Coordinates of N, CA, C and O in Angstrom, one line a residue:
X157 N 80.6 110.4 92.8 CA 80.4 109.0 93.2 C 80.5 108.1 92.0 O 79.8 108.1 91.0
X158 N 81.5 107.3 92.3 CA 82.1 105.9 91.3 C 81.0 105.3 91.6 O 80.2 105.6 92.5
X159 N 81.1 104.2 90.9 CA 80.4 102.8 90.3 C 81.2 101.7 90.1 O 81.9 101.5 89.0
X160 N 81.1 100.5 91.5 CA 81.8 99.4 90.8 C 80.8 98.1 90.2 O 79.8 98.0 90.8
X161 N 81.0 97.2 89.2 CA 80.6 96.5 89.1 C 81.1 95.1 88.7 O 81.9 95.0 87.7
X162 N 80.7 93.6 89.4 CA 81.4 92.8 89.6 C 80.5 91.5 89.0 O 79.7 90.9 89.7
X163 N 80.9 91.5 87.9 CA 80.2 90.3 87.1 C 79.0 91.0 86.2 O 78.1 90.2 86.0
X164 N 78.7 92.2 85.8 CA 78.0 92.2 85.2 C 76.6 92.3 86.6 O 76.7 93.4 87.1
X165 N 76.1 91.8 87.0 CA 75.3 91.7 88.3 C 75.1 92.8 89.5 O 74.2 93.6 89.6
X166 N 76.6 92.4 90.5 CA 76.6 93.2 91.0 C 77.1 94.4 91.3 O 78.2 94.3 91.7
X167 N 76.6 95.5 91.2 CA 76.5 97.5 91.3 C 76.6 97.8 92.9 O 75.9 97.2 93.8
X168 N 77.6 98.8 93.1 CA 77.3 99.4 94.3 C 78.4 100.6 94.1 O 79.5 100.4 93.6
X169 N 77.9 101.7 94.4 CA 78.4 102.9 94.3 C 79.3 103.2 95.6 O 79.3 102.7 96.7
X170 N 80.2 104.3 95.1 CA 81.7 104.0 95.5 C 81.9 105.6 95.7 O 81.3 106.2 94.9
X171 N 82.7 106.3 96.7 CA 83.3 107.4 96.1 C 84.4 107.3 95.3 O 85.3 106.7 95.7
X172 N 84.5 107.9 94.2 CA 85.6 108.0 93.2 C 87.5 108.1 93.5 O 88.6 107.9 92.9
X173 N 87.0 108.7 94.9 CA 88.4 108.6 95.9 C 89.1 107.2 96.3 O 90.2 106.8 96.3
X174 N 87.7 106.6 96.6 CA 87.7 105.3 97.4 C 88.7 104.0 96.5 O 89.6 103.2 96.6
X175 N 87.2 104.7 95.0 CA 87.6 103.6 94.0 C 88.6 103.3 93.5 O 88.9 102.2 93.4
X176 N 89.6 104.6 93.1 CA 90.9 104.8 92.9 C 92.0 103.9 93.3 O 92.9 103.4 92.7
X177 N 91.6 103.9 94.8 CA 92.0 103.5 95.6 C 92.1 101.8 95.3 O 93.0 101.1 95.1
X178 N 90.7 101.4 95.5 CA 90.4 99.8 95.1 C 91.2 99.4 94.2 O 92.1 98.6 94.2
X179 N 90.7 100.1 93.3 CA 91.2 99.8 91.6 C 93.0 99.4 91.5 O 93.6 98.5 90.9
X180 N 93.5 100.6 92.5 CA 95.0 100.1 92.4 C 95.7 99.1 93.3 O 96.8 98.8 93.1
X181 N 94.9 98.5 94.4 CA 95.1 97.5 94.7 C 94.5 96.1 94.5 O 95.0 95.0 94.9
X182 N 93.5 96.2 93.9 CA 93.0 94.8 93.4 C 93.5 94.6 92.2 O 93.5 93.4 91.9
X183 N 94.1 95.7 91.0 CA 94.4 95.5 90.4 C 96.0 94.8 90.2 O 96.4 94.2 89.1
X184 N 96.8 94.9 91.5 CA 98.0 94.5 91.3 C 98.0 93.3 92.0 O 98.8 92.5 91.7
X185 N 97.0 92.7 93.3 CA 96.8 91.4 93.1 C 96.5 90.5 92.0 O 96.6 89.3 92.1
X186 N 96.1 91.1 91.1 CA 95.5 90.4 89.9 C 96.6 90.4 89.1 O 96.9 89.2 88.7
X187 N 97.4 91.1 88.8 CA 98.9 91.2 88.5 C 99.5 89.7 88.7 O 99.8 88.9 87.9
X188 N 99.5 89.5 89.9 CA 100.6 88.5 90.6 C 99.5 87.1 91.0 O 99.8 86.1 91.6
X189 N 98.2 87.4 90.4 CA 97.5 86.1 90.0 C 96.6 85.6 91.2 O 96.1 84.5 91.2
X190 N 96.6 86.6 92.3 CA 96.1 86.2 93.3 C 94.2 86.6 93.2 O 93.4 87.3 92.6
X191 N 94.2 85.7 94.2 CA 92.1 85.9 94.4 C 92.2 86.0 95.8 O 93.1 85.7 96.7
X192 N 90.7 86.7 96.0 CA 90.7 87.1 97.6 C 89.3 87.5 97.1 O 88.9 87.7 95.9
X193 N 88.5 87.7 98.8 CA 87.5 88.5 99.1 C 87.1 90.0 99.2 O 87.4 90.7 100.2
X194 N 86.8 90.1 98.9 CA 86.0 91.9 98.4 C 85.0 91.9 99.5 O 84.3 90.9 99.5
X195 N 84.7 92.8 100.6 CA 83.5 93.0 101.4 C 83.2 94.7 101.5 O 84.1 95.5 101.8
X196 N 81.8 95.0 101.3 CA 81.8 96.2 101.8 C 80.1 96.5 102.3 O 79.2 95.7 101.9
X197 N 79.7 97.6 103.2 CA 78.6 97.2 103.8 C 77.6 97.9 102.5 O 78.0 98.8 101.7
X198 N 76.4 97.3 102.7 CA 75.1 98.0 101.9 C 74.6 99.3 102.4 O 74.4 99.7 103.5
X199 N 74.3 100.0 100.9 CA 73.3 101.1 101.2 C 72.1 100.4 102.2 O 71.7 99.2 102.2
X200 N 71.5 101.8 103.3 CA 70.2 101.0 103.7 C 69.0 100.5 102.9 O 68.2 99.7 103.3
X201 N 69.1 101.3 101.3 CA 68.3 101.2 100.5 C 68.3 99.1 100.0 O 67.6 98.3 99.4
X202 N 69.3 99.1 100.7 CA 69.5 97.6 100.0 C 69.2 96.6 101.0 O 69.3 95.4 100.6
X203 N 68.8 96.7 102.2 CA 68.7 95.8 103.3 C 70.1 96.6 104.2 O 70.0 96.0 105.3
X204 N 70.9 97.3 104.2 CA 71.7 97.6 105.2 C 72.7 96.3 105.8 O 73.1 96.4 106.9
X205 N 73.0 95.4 105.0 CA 73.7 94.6 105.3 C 74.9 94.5 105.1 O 75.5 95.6 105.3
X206 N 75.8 93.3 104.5 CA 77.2 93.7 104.0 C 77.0 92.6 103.1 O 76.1 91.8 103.3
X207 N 78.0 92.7 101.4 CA 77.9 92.0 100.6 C 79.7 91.6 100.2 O 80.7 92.3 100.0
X208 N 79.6 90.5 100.3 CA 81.2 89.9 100.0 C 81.3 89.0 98.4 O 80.4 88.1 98.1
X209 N 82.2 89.2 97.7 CA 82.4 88.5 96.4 C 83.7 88.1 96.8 O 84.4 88.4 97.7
X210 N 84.0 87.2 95.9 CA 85.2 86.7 95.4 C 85.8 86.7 94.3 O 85.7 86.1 93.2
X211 N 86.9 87.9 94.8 CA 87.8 88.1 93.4 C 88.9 87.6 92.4 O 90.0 88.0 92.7
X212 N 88.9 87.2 91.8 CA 89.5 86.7 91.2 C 90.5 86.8 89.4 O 89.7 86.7 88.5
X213 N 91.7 87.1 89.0 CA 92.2 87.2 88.1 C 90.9 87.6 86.7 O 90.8 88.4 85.7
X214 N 90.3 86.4 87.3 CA 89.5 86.6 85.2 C 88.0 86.7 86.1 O 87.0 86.1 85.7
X215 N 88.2 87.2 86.8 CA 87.1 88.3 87.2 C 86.2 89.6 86.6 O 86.8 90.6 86.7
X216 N 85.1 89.7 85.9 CA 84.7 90.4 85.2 C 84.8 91.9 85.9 O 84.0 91.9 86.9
X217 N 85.2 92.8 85.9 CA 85.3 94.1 87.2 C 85.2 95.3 86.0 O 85.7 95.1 84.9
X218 N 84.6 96.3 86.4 CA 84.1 97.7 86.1 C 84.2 98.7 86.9 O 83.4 98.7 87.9
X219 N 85.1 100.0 86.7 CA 85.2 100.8 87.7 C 84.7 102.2 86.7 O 85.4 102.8 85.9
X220 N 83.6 102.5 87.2 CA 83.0 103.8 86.8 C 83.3 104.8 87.4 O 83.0 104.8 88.6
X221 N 84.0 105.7 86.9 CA 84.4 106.6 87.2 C 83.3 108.5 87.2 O 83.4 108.9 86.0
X222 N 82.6 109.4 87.8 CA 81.8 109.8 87.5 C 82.9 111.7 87.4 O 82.7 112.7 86.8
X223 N 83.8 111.1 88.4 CA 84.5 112.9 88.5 C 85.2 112.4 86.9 O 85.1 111.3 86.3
X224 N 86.1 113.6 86.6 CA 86.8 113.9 85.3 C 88.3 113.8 85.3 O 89.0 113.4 84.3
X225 N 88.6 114.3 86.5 CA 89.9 113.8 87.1 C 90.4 112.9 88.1 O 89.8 112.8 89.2
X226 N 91.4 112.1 87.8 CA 91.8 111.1 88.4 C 92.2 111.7 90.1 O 92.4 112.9 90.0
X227 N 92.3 111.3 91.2 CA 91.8 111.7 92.4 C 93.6 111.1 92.7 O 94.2 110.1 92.3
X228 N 94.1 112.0 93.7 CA 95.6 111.9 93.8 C 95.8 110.6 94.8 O 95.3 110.5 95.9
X229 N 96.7 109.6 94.3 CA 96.5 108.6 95.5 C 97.8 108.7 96.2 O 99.0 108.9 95.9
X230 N 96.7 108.2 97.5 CA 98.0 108.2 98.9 C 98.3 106.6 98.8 O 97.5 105.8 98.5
X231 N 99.7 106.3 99.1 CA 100.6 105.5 99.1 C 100.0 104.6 100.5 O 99.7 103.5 100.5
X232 N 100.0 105.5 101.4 CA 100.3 104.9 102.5 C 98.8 104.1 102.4 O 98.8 103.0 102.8
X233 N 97.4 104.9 101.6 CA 96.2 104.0 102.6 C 96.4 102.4 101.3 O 96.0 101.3 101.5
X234 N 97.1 103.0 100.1 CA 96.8 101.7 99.2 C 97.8 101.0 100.0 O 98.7 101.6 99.5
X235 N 98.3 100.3 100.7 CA 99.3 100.2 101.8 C 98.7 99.5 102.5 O 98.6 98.2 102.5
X236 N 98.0 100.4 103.4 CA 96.6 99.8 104.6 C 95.6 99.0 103.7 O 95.2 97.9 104.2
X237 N 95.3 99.1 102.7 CA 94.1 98.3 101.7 C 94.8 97.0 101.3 O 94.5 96.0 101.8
X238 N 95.6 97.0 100.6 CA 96.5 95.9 100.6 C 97.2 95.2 102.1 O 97.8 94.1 101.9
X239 N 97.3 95.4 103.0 CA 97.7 94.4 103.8 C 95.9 94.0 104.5 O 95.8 93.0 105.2
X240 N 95.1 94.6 104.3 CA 93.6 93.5 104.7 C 93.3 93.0 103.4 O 92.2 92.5 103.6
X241 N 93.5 92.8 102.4 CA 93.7 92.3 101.0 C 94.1 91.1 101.2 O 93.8 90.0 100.7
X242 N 95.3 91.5 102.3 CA 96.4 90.1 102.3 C 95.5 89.2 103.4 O 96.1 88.1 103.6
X243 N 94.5 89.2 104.1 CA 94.4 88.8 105.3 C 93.5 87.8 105.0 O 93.2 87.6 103.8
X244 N 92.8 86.9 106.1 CA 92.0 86.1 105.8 C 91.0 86.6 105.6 O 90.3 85.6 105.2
X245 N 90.1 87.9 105.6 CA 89.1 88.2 105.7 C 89.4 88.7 104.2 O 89.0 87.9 103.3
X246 N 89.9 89.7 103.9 CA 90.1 89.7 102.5 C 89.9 91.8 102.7 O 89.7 92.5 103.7
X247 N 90.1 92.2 101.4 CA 89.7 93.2 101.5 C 88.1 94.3 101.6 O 87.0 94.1 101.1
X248 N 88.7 95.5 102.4 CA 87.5 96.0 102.7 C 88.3 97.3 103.1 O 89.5 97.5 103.5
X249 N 87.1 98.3 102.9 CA 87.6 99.7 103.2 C 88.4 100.0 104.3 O 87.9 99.5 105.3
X250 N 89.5 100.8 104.5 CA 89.9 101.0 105.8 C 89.7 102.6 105.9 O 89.4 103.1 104.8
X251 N 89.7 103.4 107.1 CA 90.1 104.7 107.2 C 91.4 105.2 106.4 O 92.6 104.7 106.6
X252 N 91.1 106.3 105.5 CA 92.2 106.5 104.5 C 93.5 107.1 106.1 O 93.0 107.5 107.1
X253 N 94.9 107.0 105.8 CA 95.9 107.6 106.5 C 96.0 108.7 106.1 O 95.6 109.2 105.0
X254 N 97.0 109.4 107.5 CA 97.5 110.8 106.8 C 98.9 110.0 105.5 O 99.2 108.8 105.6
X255 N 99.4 111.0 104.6 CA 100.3 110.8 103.7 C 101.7 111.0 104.9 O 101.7 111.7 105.8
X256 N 102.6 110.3 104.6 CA 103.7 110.7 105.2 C 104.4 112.8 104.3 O 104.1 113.3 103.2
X257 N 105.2 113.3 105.5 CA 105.8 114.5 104.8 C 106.4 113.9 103.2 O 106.9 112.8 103.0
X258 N 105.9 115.2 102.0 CA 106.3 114.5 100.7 C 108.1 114.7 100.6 O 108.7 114.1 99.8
X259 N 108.9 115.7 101.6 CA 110.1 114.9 101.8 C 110.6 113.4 102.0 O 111.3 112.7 101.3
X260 N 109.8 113.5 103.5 CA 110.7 112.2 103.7 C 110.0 111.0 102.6 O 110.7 110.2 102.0
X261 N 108.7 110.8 102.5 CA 108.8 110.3 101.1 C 109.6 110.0 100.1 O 110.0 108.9 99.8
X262 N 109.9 111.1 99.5 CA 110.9 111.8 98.3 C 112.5 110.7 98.8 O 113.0 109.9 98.0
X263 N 112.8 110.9 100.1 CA 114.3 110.5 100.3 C 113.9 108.9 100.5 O 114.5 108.0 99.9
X264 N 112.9 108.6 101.4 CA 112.9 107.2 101.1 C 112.7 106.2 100.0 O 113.0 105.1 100.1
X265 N 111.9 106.9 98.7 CA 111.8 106.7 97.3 C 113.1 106.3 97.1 O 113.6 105.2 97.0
X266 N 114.0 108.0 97.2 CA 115.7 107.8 96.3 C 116.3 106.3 96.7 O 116.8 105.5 96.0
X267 N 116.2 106.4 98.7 CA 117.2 105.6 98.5 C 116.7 103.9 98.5 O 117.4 102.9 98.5
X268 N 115.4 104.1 98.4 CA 114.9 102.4 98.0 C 115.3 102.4 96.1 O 115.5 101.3 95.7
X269 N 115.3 103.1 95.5 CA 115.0 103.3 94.6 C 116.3 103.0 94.0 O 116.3 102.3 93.0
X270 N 117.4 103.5 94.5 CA 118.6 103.8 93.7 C 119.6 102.3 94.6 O 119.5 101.9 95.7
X271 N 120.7 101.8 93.4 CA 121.0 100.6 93.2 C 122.1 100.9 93.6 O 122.5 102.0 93.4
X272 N 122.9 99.8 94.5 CA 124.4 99.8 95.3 C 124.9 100.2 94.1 O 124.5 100.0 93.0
X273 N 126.2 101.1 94.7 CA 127.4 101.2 93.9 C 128.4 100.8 94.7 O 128.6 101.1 95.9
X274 N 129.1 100.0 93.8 CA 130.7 99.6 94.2 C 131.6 101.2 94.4 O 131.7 102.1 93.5
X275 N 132.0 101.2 95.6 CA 133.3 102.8 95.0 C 134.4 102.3 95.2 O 134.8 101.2 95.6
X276 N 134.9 103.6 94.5 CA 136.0 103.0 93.6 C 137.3 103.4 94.6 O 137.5 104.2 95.5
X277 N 138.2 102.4 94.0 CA 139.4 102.8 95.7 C 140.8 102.8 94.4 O 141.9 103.0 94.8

């Protein structure tokens, strides 16, 4: 169980899967300079409610990590997290997806990946 923390303030514990997860998409909005909302619900220990921040580039952010190894991330849910990221509500946990087959993966990597060639006549 991760630990995020957002301003110094506020703590709320995370699974380290989850966080992974967060970490690589808030982190690449922050990249590209954007701000958005963060929501996730409370332990019952806390009132059982939901707590929402606003994130932003020069945002103070802490991602405690408690496992030892980095947790393998799926493409597809940082995918699903980032487009409610993109939304008006802003981001919030979704149900992780299955991974697509690491084939077809693999081929649609190459051919997004790899650059027109002129052939030669």
């Amino acid at each position: 169980m991760g630990k995020f923390t957002y301003e110094t303030a506020i703590k709320v514990d995370i699974d380290d899967r989850i966080l992974a997860h967060l970490q690589a998409v808030i982190g690449s909005k922050f990249r590209r300079g954007e701000a958005f909302f963060f929501s996730w619900r409370d332990d019952p220990s806390a009132g059982d409610g939901r707590t929402t921040v606003w994130l932003h580039p020069q945002s103070s952010l802490v991602y405690k990590f408690y496992g030892s190894r980095l947790p393998q991330i799926n493409r597809a849910w940082v995918e699903a997290l980032a487009y409610v990221a993109n939304s008006p509500g802003g981001l919030y946990v979704v149900p992780e997806p299955a991974e697509q087959a690491a084939g077809v993966a693999a081929i649609s990597e190459l051919h997004v990946g790899m650059p027109l060639q002129a052939s030669a006549r």
